[in-house]
């Protein structure tokens, strides 16, 4: 299959890339076309690298290089998410051969739509990290002193936890989620950095926390020490913007590049919050 | 009344470990990184992290043996006290990471599972699937987020460190950095600055490293007067998947779990690998190194794979250099459980299932053993003094280096799964030293006269503005980077030859001059990646030159630094007496060579060229011995060597004036 594809386009020595650009926050976006020389084993990152080196559009116009985010180039850092041919995914694992198989005429790149654009394909995902703070996504150990090993855990427990711990905060699940809507604020005249960041966090905390954070809450609630803060995590999931916002559309699980069982986590969180609410009700 | 603060630059394992430990010690921390810290390069580490453990102990392992393997694997080029301390701490580091929730693989009974890595005979390596680095980094990232929520740590993500700020006494008082989004340049007063910015693989163009591994931060410290140690020691990993943008690593754990390296005995055999019968396969590592087999140390595996392809013409493919790395004899369920992550990478990027087909791999630049020179304070027992502010400090007071970007711990060659350990260890261990440093200082940097901070800020601002004002039509930074990568890969990786290095030095100097004339295709002041890259490129040259000059001058073979001209020979004689004589001559040469070259390369930047000096290595705990993996006549050499050392020791004891303490 791969071999065939390779033969198919070796005759074709260039291909076109259509990119939705935007110079800065709040500015209008525009399409731009680039022509890239075909090479073996290219992915979307190497395409963007060629475009940066050329800095020229299809019509020979000099332009600033397209801005984008990446680091690991092997789909573990989560930096390079974008919409490629209409589907949200990692640019580093988007192979040009496959993309041209699906659509030989061009490759289309757009920034994610659920996060504010900083410039071109680069977006601001700080809300995702805030989500992790919201659900207290950590194990609350006493200290970093030498206290011996952690509690023993069965292989079965590890095998449930491990897949959840692979979440790389890429944002694909939010991009695909119909309930997750963009929150974009701008810094006001005279507003200090701290005040602006506090205002943003407040807005983020009212918005939907997102599938990734729900799943992380379940990860820490299943850790033998992490469990100790299970109630607080469930409280967070029951607050405004919590699990009740999820409409169970299941789009999230389909786009997750790490195949994280998000809907399983969401179902678990649903049950756990219900029990938690009942328990609280009885306790009162 | 500014409270004292520490600036940690870099949020990989080392930087995060330092930040969280400092926070626990009630110290305010600023944490700066080019990327959100959760996306740091440490996420790429796959295989695992080493520590002696209860299981290996029962087979005779100990912290001392871990220490011994590390210095032997590193060809004795590292100062031994820091390595000893690290090996002693290793079990504690694993315990802590376990408590922090790292999803390490488990045995049936629920203990941590271990695998074997290169350069040791023990199963010391704890792992979390094939994404150990990611899991470790996340655990630390989570703790840092916890302290961030508590207000103890303040993050500056998407910021580029432009250089340390030194006062009139040459002491570090903070740093200057640039916001990658708004392009604002700002001074950060700090009572100590900890550089934890990782390796510099991008100097080689493509490597197994991430895109931010340009070495820019280290180079900026080097140019500000920090010394750089052992630049010529760059590890080339034996097994990577060649790609257009990156050489993706195939972890050593693939061999640790039983993966076998081979080529068809018939050059470019066109049959599918599965159709080639056993006796027509050349398992060259197993044949040449019966004891270690596929798990010989990295430098050796790399050279053998290189040799099989380049010198023996046995590459699997005609138009590309590669050998097979074969896992197909292992049950699929076991592969999925232990190596799932890395096998997915291969499948995803090559479109071939490595559970059913042998992978095609070739060596790639992977790790920088060299880095910023760092000090340490030795105890009488030969470890490090806990809480001493001297540990990990560079030659610039208040400026520290930890993690991959320091030059300690790995000597001439790093053993697999030892780096994650050295990163977390240095992060945790340095924090109490910083606490003591801060307590010993009189005033806080934040209370100093603002003019120092403002003038440094302005200097960087002017440089930046100048770069933006360049005329169009000059050199293209991306193309220069490609050329630099090609030259460095050719001259300063697996096999090094003096004429070639000399030539490369000239070419790199020419490229440096051209890079100084780069013009930008983006002259704006909003998220300008073009200017950030151009700066990083310009800062690659001092390090590139240090690597080349270090390699040129070091006329020997040690660890990853291999010059065929100076290789120690195998024994050739077939009769016992002849062998004995050859072995004696071999040992003479070995001793003479150590006398001359068992030294750290220490480089200073004089403004345009690297200036090299050599410093003695503290080998007082484990006496250097020949590294004889796979050499013909190794047993005879070892015997001669032992006899000789016993005799020298006896002579020394007879003469009480000879001070050196040897062995233990
Ligand atoms: C593919 C791969 C697999 C590996 N597998 C293993 C393994 O199995 N076991 C093992 O022990 N080791 C392994 N290693 C090595 C190990 O991963 C690294 O040595 C280690 O992660 C380095 O960590 P660090 O904290 O020093 O730096 P990094 O994780 O590289 O982090 C550097 C930090 O510095 C920041 N930074 C850099 N420059 C600047 C600047 N100018 N301004 C501001 N911030 C900056 C970055 O943003 C980042 O946060 C592997 C390496 C690779 C490449
Ligand atoms: S299941 Fe919930 S989180 Fe997932 S896409 Fe649907 S609404 Fe969003
Ligand atoms: S759950 Fe999956 S899609 Fe969502 S952020 Fe994590 S890795 Fe990305
Ligand atoms: S660059 Fe890290 S996920 Fe694509």
PDB file of N, CA and C and ligand atoms in Angstrom, chain A residues 74, chain B residues 9-15 32-35 40-42 44-48 117 159-161 196-199 208-209 212-213 216-217 220 249 366-367 402-405 414 416-421 423, ligand 1:
ATOM      1  N   UNK A  74       7.667  13.509  17.398  1.00  0.00           N
ATOM      2  CA  UNK A  74       7.315  12.097  17.406  1.00  0.00           C
ATOM      3  C   UNK A  74       6.030  11.815  18.187  1.00  0.00           C
TER       4      UNK A  74
ATOM      5  N   UNK B   9      16.049  28.035  34.526  1.00  0.00           N
ATOM      6  CA  UNK B   9      15.848  28.132  33.086  1.00  0.00           C
ATOM      7  C   UNK B   9      15.795  26.725  32.518  1.00  0.00           C
ATOM      8  N   UNK B  10      14.642  26.319  32.027  1.00  0.00           N
ATOM      9  CA  UNK B  10      14.488  24.975  31.492  1.00  0.00           C
ATOM     10  C   UNK B  10      13.556  24.171  32.365  1.00  0.00           C
ATOM     11  N   UNK B  11      12.557  23.584  31.735  1.00  0.00           N
ATOM     12  CA  UNK B  11      11.559  22.810  32.469  1.00  0.00           C
ATOM     13  C   UNK B  11      11.504  21.377  32.007  1.00  0.00           C
ATOM     14  N   UNK B  12      12.677  20.784  31.733  1.00  0.00           N
ATOM     15  CA  UNK B  12      12.752  19.340  31.538  1.00  0.00           C
ATOM     16  C   UNK B  12      12.844  18.691  32.908  1.00  0.00           C
ATOM     17  N   UNK B  13      13.254  17.445  32.954  1.00  0.00           N
ATOM     18  CA  UNK B  13      13.313  16.747  34.241  1.00  0.00           C
ATOM     19  C   UNK B  13      14.175  17.484  35.247  1.00  0.00           C
ATOM     20  N   UNK B  14      15.339  17.954  34.801  1.00  0.00           N
ATOM     21  CA  UNK B  14      16.269  18.585  35.731  1.00  0.00           C
ATOM     22  C   UNK B  14      15.669  19.866  36.297  1.00  0.00           C
ATOM     23  N   UNK B  15      15.181  20.731  35.431  1.00  0.00           N
ATOM     24  CA  UNK B  15      14.650  22.019  35.870  1.00  0.00           C
ATOM     25  C   UNK B  15      13.427  21.848  36.758  1.00  0.00           C
ATOM     26  N   UNK B  32      11.478  29.234  33.698  1.00  0.00           N
ATOM     27  CA  UNK B  32      11.380  29.742  32.333  1.00  0.00           C
ATOM     28  C   UNK B  32      11.631  28.636  31.320  1.00  0.00           C
ATOM     29  N   UNK B  33      10.880  28.663  30.233  1.00  0.00           N
ATOM     30  CA  UNK B  33      11.082  27.631  29.216  1.00  0.00           C
ATOM     31  C   UNK B  33      10.613  28.124  27.849  1.00  0.00           C
ATOM     32  N   UNK B  34      11.259  27.617  26.810  1.00  0.00           N
ATOM     33  CA  UNK B  34      10.862  27.957  25.441  1.00  0.00           C
ATOM     34  C   UNK B  34       9.478  27.395  25.121  1.00  0.00           C
ATOM     35  N   UNK B  35       9.194  26.238  25.681  1.00  0.00           N
ATOM     36  CA  UNK B  35       7.915  25.582  25.428  1.00  0.00           C
ATOM     37  C   UNK B  35       7.184  25.494  26.767  1.00  0.00           C
ATOM     38  N   UNK B  40       8.508  19.700  27.219  1.00  0.00           N
ATOM     39  CA  UNK B  40       9.971  19.689  27.122  1.00  0.00           C
ATOM     40  C   UNK B  40      10.490  18.402  26.499  1.00  0.00           C
ATOM     41  N   UNK B  41      11.722  18.471  26.058  1.00  0.00           N
ATOM     42  CA  UNK B  41      12.327  17.347  25.347  1.00  0.00           C
ATOM     43  C   UNK B  41      12.353  16.051  26.147  1.00  0.00           C
ATOM     44  N   UNK B  42      12.399  16.148  27.470  1.00  0.00           N
ATOM     45  CA  UNK B  42      12.435  14.918  28.285  1.00  0.00           C
ATOM     46  C   UNK B  42      11.290  13.961  27.964  1.00  0.00           C
ATOM     47  N   UNK B  44      10.554  12.738  25.346  1.00  0.00           N
ATOM     48  CA  UNK B  44      10.953  11.781  24.306  1.00  0.00           C
ATOM     49  C   UNK B  44      11.603  10.525  24.858  1.00  0.00           C
ATOM     50  N   UNK B  45      12.112  10.594  26.076  1.00  0.00           N
ATOM     51  CA  UNK B  45      12.853   9.444  26.595  1.00  0.00           C
ATOM     52  C   UNK B  45      11.936   8.242  26.708  1.00  0.00           C
ATOM     53  N   UNK B  46      12.409   7.140  26.243  1.00  0.00           N
ATOM     54  CA  UNK B  46      11.529   5.984  26.115  1.00  0.00           C
ATOM     55  C   UNK B  46      11.864   4.897  27.109  1.00  0.00           C
ATOM     56  N   UNK B  47      13.150   4.550  27.166  1.00  0.00           N
ATOM     57  CA  UNK B  47      13.551   3.262  27.721  1.00  0.00           C
ATOM     58  C   UNK B  47      13.423   3.112  29.212  1.00  0.00           C
ATOM     59  N   UNK B  48      13.929   4.048  29.996  1.00  0.00           N
ATOM     60  CA  UNK B  48      13.848   3.843  31.426  1.00  0.00           C
ATOM     61  C   UNK B  48      14.899   4.578  32.215  1.00  0.00           C
ATOM     62  N   UNK B 117      19.578  -2.805  30.463  1.00  0.00           N
ATOM     63  CA  UNK B 117      20.016  -1.845  29.462  1.00  0.00           C
ATOM     64  C   UNK B 117      21.473  -2.092  29.140  1.00  0.00           C
ATOM     65  N   UNK B 159       9.297  31.705  26.721  1.00  0.00           N
ATOM     66  CA  UNK B 159      10.310  32.732  26.898  1.00  0.00           C
ATOM     67  C   UNK B 159      11.673  32.162  26.501  1.00  0.00           C
ATOM     68  N   UNK B 160      12.495  32.989  25.899  1.00  0.00           N
ATOM     69  CA  UNK B 160      13.828  32.590  25.442  1.00  0.00           C
ATOM     70  C   UNK B 160      14.880  33.263  26.330  1.00  0.00           C
ATOM     71  N   UNK B 161      15.706  32.450  26.977  1.00  0.00           N
ATOM     72  CA  UNK B 161      16.787  32.965  27.816  1.00  0.00           C
ATOM     73  C   UNK B 161      17.858  33.577  26.910  1.00  0.00           C
ATOM     74  N   UNK B 196      19.082  24.628  33.026  1.00  0.00           N
ATOM     75  CA  UNK B 196      18.713  23.216  32.899  1.00  0.00           C
ATOM     76  C   UNK B 196      18.118  23.021  31.514  1.00  0.00           C
ATOM     77  N   UNK B 197      18.895  23.445  30.497  1.00  0.00           N
ATOM     78  CA  UNK B 197      18.321  23.597  29.161  1.00  0.00           C
ATOM     79  C   UNK B 197      18.622  22.454  28.208  1.00  0.00           C
ATOM     80  N   UNK B 198      19.156  21.345  28.718  1.00  0.00           N
ATOM     81  CA  UNK B 198      19.258  20.152  27.882  1.00  0.00           C
ATOM     82  C   UNK B 198      20.379  20.189  26.857  1.00  0.00           C
ATOM     83  N   UNK B 199      20.295  19.302  25.891  1.00  0.00           N
ATOM     84  CA  UNK B 199      21.372  19.067  24.913  1.00  0.00           C
ATOM     85  C   UNK B 199      21.303  19.982  23.705  1.00  0.00           C
ATOM     86  N   UNK B 208      18.149  12.843  17.189  1.00  0.00           N
ATOM     87  CA  UNK B 208      16.975  12.282  17.869  1.00  0.00           C
ATOM     88  C   UNK B 208      16.343  13.314  18.801  1.00  0.00           C
ATOM     89  N   UNK B 209      16.934  14.505  18.873  1.00  0.00           N
ATOM     90  CA  UNK B 209      16.449  15.479  19.850  1.00  0.00           C
ATOM     91  C   UNK B 209      15.285  16.318  19.324  1.00  0.00           C
ATOM     92  N   UNK B 212      13.686  22.281  20.149  1.00  0.00           N
ATOM     93  CA  UNK B 212      14.261  23.372  20.943  1.00  0.00           C
ATOM     94  C   UNK B 212      15.668  23.037  21.437  1.00  0.00           C
ATOM     95  N   UNK B 213      16.180  21.864  21.099  1.00  0.00           N
ATOM     96  CA  UNK B 213      17.506  21.482  21.596  1.00  0.00           C
ATOM     97  C   UNK B 213      18.614  22.090  20.739  1.00  0.00           C
ATOM     98  N   UNK B 216      21.141  26.898  22.637  1.00  0.00           N
ATOM     99  CA  UNK B 216      21.282  28.362  22.649  1.00  0.00           C
ATOM    100  C   UNK B 216      21.569  28.903  24.050  1.00  0.00           C
ATOM    101  N   UNK B 217      20.859  28.410  25.041  1.00  0.00           N
ATOM    102  CA  UNK B 217      21.028  28.960  26.389  1.00  0.00           C
ATOM    103  C   UNK B 217      22.433  28.679  26.906  1.00  0.00           C
ATOM    104  N   UNK B 220      24.938  30.854  25.266  1.00  0.00           N
ATOM    105  CA  UNK B 220      24.904  32.239  25.762  1.00  0.00           C
ATOM    106  C   UNK B 220      25.655  32.351  27.090  1.00  0.00           C
ATOM    107  N   UNK B 249      14.234   8.070  17.431  1.00  0.00           N
ATOM    108  CA  UNK B 249      14.940   7.040  18.167  1.00  0.00           C
ATOM    109  C   UNK B 249      14.167   5.731  18.219  1.00  0.00           C
ATOM    110  N   UNK B 366      22.533  11.854  19.429  1.00  0.00           N
ATOM    111  CA  UNK B 366      21.511  11.555  20.428  1.00  0.00           C
ATOM    112  C   UNK B 366      21.688  12.290  21.755  1.00  0.00           C
ATOM    113  N   UNK B 367      22.924  12.514  22.194  1.00  0.00           N
ATOM    114  CA  UNK B 367      23.099  13.015  23.560  1.00  0.00           C
ATOM    115  C   UNK B 367      24.423  13.758  23.649  1.00  0.00           C
ATOM    116  N   UNK B 402      22.569  22.098  35.503  1.00  0.00           N
ATOM    117  CA  UNK B 402      22.133  20.755  35.879  1.00  0.00           C
ATOM    118  C   UNK B 402      21.508  20.047  34.681  1.00  0.00           C
ATOM    119  N   UNK B 403      21.412  18.719  34.765  1.00  0.00           N
ATOM    120  CA  UNK B 403      20.757  17.955  33.699  1.00  0.00           C
ATOM    121  C   UNK B 403      21.699  17.729  32.524  1.00  0.00           C
ATOM    122  N   UNK B 404      21.127  17.492  31.375  1.00  0.00           N
ATOM    123  CA  UNK B 404      21.962  17.156  30.213  1.00  0.00           C
ATOM    124  C   UNK B 404      22.943  18.274  29.879  1.00  0.00           C
ATOM    125  N   UNK B 405      22.633  19.501  30.266  1.00  0.00           N
ATOM    126  CA  UNK B 405      23.495  20.605  29.859  1.00  0.00           C
ATOM    127  C   UNK B 405      24.731  20.778  30.730  1.00  0.00           C
ATOM    128  N   UNK B 414      27.645   7.992  27.642  1.00  0.00           N
ATOM    129  CA  UNK B 414      26.591   7.795  28.637  1.00  0.00           C
ATOM    130  C   UNK B 414      25.972   6.418  28.486  1.00  0.00           C
ATOM    131  N   UNK B 416      22.838   3.906  28.721  1.00  0.00           N
ATOM    132  CA  UNK B 416      21.392   4.060  28.570  1.00  0.00           C
ATOM    133  C   UNK B 416      20.724   4.105  29.934  1.00  0.00           C
ATOM    134  N   UNK B 417      19.676   4.916  30.044  1.00  0.00           N
ATOM    135  CA  UNK B 417      18.846   5.011  31.253  1.00  0.00           C
ATOM    136  C   UNK B 417      19.564   5.658  32.434  1.00  0.00           C
ATOM    137  N   UNK B 418      20.731   6.228  32.192  1.00  0.00           N
ATOM    138  CA  UNK B 418      21.435   6.948  33.248  1.00  0.00           C
ATOM    139  C   UNK B 418      21.175   8.445  33.190  1.00  0.00           C
ATOM    140  N   UNK B 419      20.639   8.917  32.065  1.00  0.00           N
ATOM    141  CA  UNK B 419      20.486  10.354  31.917  1.00  0.00           C
ATOM    142  C   UNK B 419      19.269  10.868  32.675  1.00  0.00           C
ATOM    143  N   UNK B 420      18.167  10.162  32.566  1.00  0.00           N
ATOM    144  CA  UNK B 420      16.987  10.585  33.313  1.00  0.00           C
ATOM    145  C   UNK B 420      17.349  10.649  34.782  1.00  0.00           C
ATOM    146  N   UNK B 421      18.185   9.694  35.198  1.00  0.00           N
ATOM    147  CA  UNK B 421      18.638   9.665  36.582  1.00  0.00           C
ATOM    148  C   UNK B 421      19.481  10.895  36.900  1.00  0.00           C
ATOM    149  N   UNK B 423      19.514  13.730  35.515  1.00  0.00           N
ATOM    150  CA  UNK B 423      18.697  14.952  35.476  1.00  0.00           C
ATOM    151  C   UNK B 423      17.912  15.131  36.773  1.00  0.00           C
TER     152      UNK B 423
HETATM  153  C1  LIG C   1      14.688  10.142  21.871  1.00  0.00           C
HETATM  154  C2  LIG C   1      15.398  10.123  23.176  1.00  0.00           C
HETATM  155  C3  LIG C   1      15.218   9.076  24.075  1.00  0.00           C
HETATM  156  C4  LIG C   1      15.882   9.060  25.309  1.00  0.00           C
HETATM  157  N1  LIG C   1      15.676   7.999  26.166  1.00  0.00           N
HETATM  158  C5  LIG C   1      16.308   8.004  27.369  1.00  0.00           C
HETATM  159  C6  LIG C   1      16.099   6.942  28.292  1.00  0.00           C
HETATM  160  O1  LIG C   1      15.365   6.004  28.036  1.00  0.00           O
HETATM  161  N2  LIG C   1      16.744   6.988  29.471  1.00  0.00           N
HETATM  162  C7  LIG C   1      17.562   8.025  29.807  1.00  0.00           C
HETATM  163  O2  LIG C   1      18.101   8.018  30.907  1.00  0.00           O
HETATM  164  N3  LIG C   1      17.761   9.052  28.957  1.00  0.00           N
HETATM  165  C8  LIG C   1      17.161   9.058  27.741  1.00  0.00           C
HETATM  166  N4  LIG C   1      17.374  10.106  26.867  1.00  0.00           N
HETATM  167  C9  LIG C   1      18.114  11.286  27.304  1.00  0.00           C
HETATM  168  C10 LIG C   1      17.226  12.170  28.178  1.00  0.00           C
HETATM  169  O3  LIG C   1      15.923  12.175  27.673  1.00  0.00           O
HETATM  170  C11 LIG C   1      17.686  13.612  28.207  1.00  0.00           C
HETATM  171  O4  LIG C   1      19.040  13.666  28.446  1.00  0.00           O
HETATM  172  C12 LIG C   1      16.960  14.370  29.316  1.00  0.00           C
HETATM  173  O5  LIG C   1      15.576  14.245  29.183  1.00  0.00           O
HETATM  174  C13 LIG C   1      17.359  15.826  29.357  1.00  0.00           C
HETATM  175  O6  LIG C   1      16.597  16.491  30.334  1.00  0.00           O
HETATM  176  P1  LIG C   1      16.906  17.975  30.757  1.00  0.00           P
HETATM  177  O7  LIG C   1      16.026  18.250  31.913  1.00  0.00           O
HETATM  178  O8  LIG C   1      18.356  18.145  30.947  1.00  0.00           O
HETATM  179  O9  LIG C   1      16.524  18.860  29.532  1.00  0.00           O
HETATM  180  P2  LIG C   1      15.283  18.879  28.510  1.00  0.00           P
HETATM  181  O10 LIG C   1      14.233  17.918  28.824  1.00  0.00           O
HETATM  182  O11 LIG C   1      15.897  18.852  27.162  1.00  0.00           O
HETATM  183  O12 LIG C   1      14.652  20.278  28.769  1.00  0.00           O
HETATM  184  C14 LIG C   1      15.288  21.464  28.430  1.00  0.00           C
HETATM  185  C15 LIG C   1      14.429  22.615  28.861  1.00  0.00           C
HETATM  186  O13 LIG C   1      15.129  23.824  28.631  1.00  0.00           O
HETATM  187  C16 LIG C   1      14.318  24.726  27.943  1.00  0.00           C
HETATM  188  N5  LIG C   1      15.187  25.601  27.148  1.00  0.00           N
HETATM  189  C17 LIG C   1      16.139  25.256  26.261  1.00  0.00           C
HETATM  190  N6  LIG C   1      16.707  26.356  25.727  1.00  0.00           N
HETATM  191  C18 LIG C   1      16.122  27.417  26.309  1.00  0.00           C
HETATM  192  C19 LIG C   1      16.253  28.832  26.162  1.00  0.00           C
HETATM  193  N7  LIG C   1      17.119  29.391  25.318  1.00  0.00           N
HETATM  194  N8  LIG C   1      15.457  29.623  26.919  1.00  0.00           N
HETATM  195  C20 LIG C   1      14.544  29.087  27.773  1.00  0.00           C
HETATM  196  N9  LIG C   1      14.383  27.765  27.947  1.00  0.00           N
HETATM  197  C21 LIG C   1      15.151  26.941  27.213  1.00  0.00           C
HETATM  198  C22 LIG C   1      13.376  23.892  27.146  1.00  0.00           C
HETATM  199  O14 LIG C   1      12.200  24.583  26.827  1.00  0.00           O
HETATM  200  C23 LIG C   1      13.119  22.741  28.110  1.00  0.00           C
HETATM  201  O15 LIG C   1      12.101  23.080  29.018  1.00  0.00           O
HETATM  202  C24 LIG C   1      16.744  10.116  25.623  1.00  0.00           C
HETATM  203  C25 LIG C   1      16.938  11.153  24.722  1.00  0.00           C
HETATM  204  C26 LIG C   1      16.296  11.160  23.493  1.00  0.00           C
HETATM  205  C27 LIG C   1      16.602  12.215  22.504  1.00  0.00           C
END
